[in-house]
Tab-separated table of C-alpha atoms in Angstrom:
chain	number	residue	atom	x	y	z
I	21	GLN	CA	0.084	-0.032	-0.060
I	22	VAL	CA	1.189	3.504	-0.860
I	23	GLN	CA	1.052	6.101	1.825
I	24	LEU	CA	1.245	9.820	1.127
I	25	VAL	CA	2.110	12.304	3.959
I	26	GLU	CA	1.704	16.030	3.394
I	27	SER	CA	3.680	18.600	5.343
I	28	GLY	CA	4.483	22.312	5.204
I	29	GLY	CA	1.102	23.818	5.839
I	30	GLY	CA	0.590	26.684	8.178
I	31	LEU	CA	-0.610	30.222	8.692
I	32	VAL	CA	0.697	32.935	6.377
I	33	GLN	CA	-0.432	36.496	5.572
I	34	ALA	CA	-1.765	37.391	2.144
I	35	GLY	CA	0.994	37.769	-0.319
I	36	GLY	CA	3.220	35.322	1.522
I	37	SER	CA	4.498	31.928	0.503
I	38	LEU	CA	4.479	28.341	1.625
I	39	ARG	CA	5.960	25.174	0.301
I	40	LEU	CA	4.086	22.005	0.760
I	41	SER	CA	5.747	18.573	0.565
I	42	CYS	CA	4.248	15.201	-0.028
I	43	ALA	CA	6.411	12.169	0.750
I	44	ALA	CA	5.353	8.721	-0.565
I	45	ALA	CA	6.138	5.630	1.292
I	46	GLY	CA	5.408	1.946	0.771
I	47	ARG	CA	5.069	0.342	-2.642
I	48	THR	CA	5.799	3.433	-4.640
I	49	SER	CA	6.515	3.725	-8.277
I	50	VAL	CA	8.200	6.392	-10.328
I	51	THR	CA	5.426	6.023	-12.838
I	52	TYR	CA	2.980	7.706	-10.555
I	53	THR	CA	1.322	10.961	-11.568
I	54	MET	CA	1.172	13.197	-8.511
I	55	ALA	CA	-1.378	15.887	-7.841
I	56	TRP	CA	-2.479	18.429	-5.292
I	57	PHE	CA	-6.092	19.076	-4.456
I	58	ARG	CA	-7.602	21.479	-1.813
I	59	GLN	CA	-10.780	21.578	0.083
I	60	ALA	CA	-12.155	24.680	1.828
I	61	PRO	CA	-14.870	24.388	4.475
I	62	GLY	CA	-18.281	23.657	2.910
I	63	LYS	CA	-16.748	23.170	-0.573
I	64	GLU	CA	-15.814	20.254	-2.679
I	65	ARG	CA	-12.307	19.020	-3.053
I	66	ASP	CA	-10.908	20.840	-6.032
I	67	PHE	CA	-7.937	20.259	-8.348
I	68	VAL	CA	-4.918	22.490	-7.871
I	69	ALA	CA	-2.056	21.079	-9.729
I	70	ALA	CA	-0.610	17.820	-11.189
I	71	ILE	CA	2.714	16.512	-12.491
I	72	ASP	CA	3.246	13.365	-14.550
I	73	TRP	CA	5.769	10.613	-13.857
I	74	SER	CA	8.497	12.200	-15.887
I	75	GLY	CA	8.157	15.607	-14.246
I	76	ARG	CA	8.079	17.239	-17.661
I	77	ASN	CA	4.282	17.727	-17.903
I	78	THR	CA	2.246	19.731	-15.423
I	79	ASP	CA	-1.256	21.052	-15.170
I	80	TYR	CA	-2.609	23.858	-13.038
I	81	ALA	CA	-6.039	25.165	-12.027
I	82	ASP	CA	-6.600	28.610	-13.512
I	83	SER	CA	-6.935	30.022	-10.036
I	84	VAL	CA	-3.296	29.227	-9.152
I	85	LYS	CA	-1.504	29.585	-12.501
I	86	GLY	CA	1.434	31.895	-12.164
I	87	ARG	CA	1.477	31.659	-8.388
I	88	PHE	CA	1.840	27.898	-7.609
I	89	THR	CA	4.519	25.551	-8.975
I	90	ILE	CA	4.405	21.788	-8.660
I	91	SER	CA	7.621	19.772	-8.829
I	92	ARG	CA	8.856	16.369	-7.917
I	93	ASP	CA	11.944	14.487	-6.930
I	94	ASN	CA	11.522	10.826	-7.907
I	95	ALA	CA	14.730	9.873	-6.110
I	96	LYS	CA	13.152	11.072	-2.916
I	97	ASN	CA	9.584	9.903	-3.659
I	98	THR	CA	8.432	13.489	-2.967
I	99	VAL	CA	6.323	16.040	-4.667
I	100	TYR	CA	6.214	19.702	-3.799
I	101	LEU	CA	3.908	22.645	-4.204
I	102	GLN	CA	5.461	25.995	-3.990
I	103	MET	CA	2.707	28.559	-3.273
I	104	ASN	CA	3.514	32.205	-3.775
I	105	SER	CA	1.373	35.359	-3.650
I	106	LEU	CA	-1.051	33.576	-1.474
I	107	LYS	CA	-4.545	34.849	-1.179
I	108	PRO	CA	-7.188	34.352	1.579
I	109	GLU	CA	-9.241	32.269	-0.985
I	110	ASP	CA	-6.262	29.778	-0.988
I	111	THR	CA	-7.199	28.790	2.596
I	112	ALA	CA	-8.018	25.101	2.549
I	113	VAL	CA	-6.781	21.741	3.479
I	114	TYR	CA	-4.388	20.607	0.778
I	115	TYR	CA	-4.248	16.962	-0.170
I	116	CYS	CA	-1.574	15.018	-2.075
I	117	ALA	CA	-2.844	12.437	-4.548
I	118	ALA	CA	-1.286	9.813	-6.848
I	119	ASN	CA	-2.280	7.537	-9.650
I	120	THR	CA	-0.618	5.352	-12.301
I	121	LEU	CA	-2.525	6.581	-15.266
I	122	GLY	CA	-1.708	10.235	-15.905
I	123	ILE	CA	-2.990	13.759	-15.196
I	124	TYR	CA	-6.585	14.217	-14.216
I	125	ARG	CA	-8.409	17.090	-12.647
I	126	THR	CA	-10.970	14.962	-10.822
I	127	THR	CA	-10.655	13.240	-7.498
I	128	THR	CA	-11.853	10.087	-9.033
I	129	GLY	CA	-8.715	10.022	-11.178
I	130	TYR	CA	-6.524	9.254	-8.202
I	131	ASP	CA	-6.150	6.113	-6.229
I	132	TYR	CA	-3.964	7.232	-3.278
I	133	TRP	CA	-4.439	10.216	-0.929
I	134	GLY	CA	-2.745	11.788	1.957
I	135	GLN	CA	-4.363	13.015	5.123
I	136	GLY	CA	-4.062	16.704	4.195
I	137	THR	CA	-2.317	19.719	5.528
I	138	GLN	CA	-3.954	22.970	6.628
I	139	VAL	CA	-3.096	26.171	4.819
I	140	THR	CA	-4.513	29.318	6.236
I	141	VAL	CA	-4.002	32.712	4.529
I	142	SER	CA	-4.971	35.699	6.583
I	143	SER	CA	-6.053	39.060	5.077
């Protein structure tokens, strides 16, 4: 079983930055596509960003383009989300996800999920 553990969340003022990490353990594969989703209170879990197994292909939600960057280090079985120019509307629990098929923007496209890490952006 693959386990994903997110870290790096916290409280930051609007305009600030955070870097989230997701470490994979267990029966991992370098062929995994990795993604970040987020869920604000009372809202659905929404797509944020994804990166394919090679690290050469990425996808971003329009709301975070130009502000967030997803990257991965396959040697460390870790994916990162660098979040800059944070806005209060970025406040959510951020979840790491993985699959073996490719980049999808829906939660149903992913087989493995982390527990989430809270990101709070104050105004």
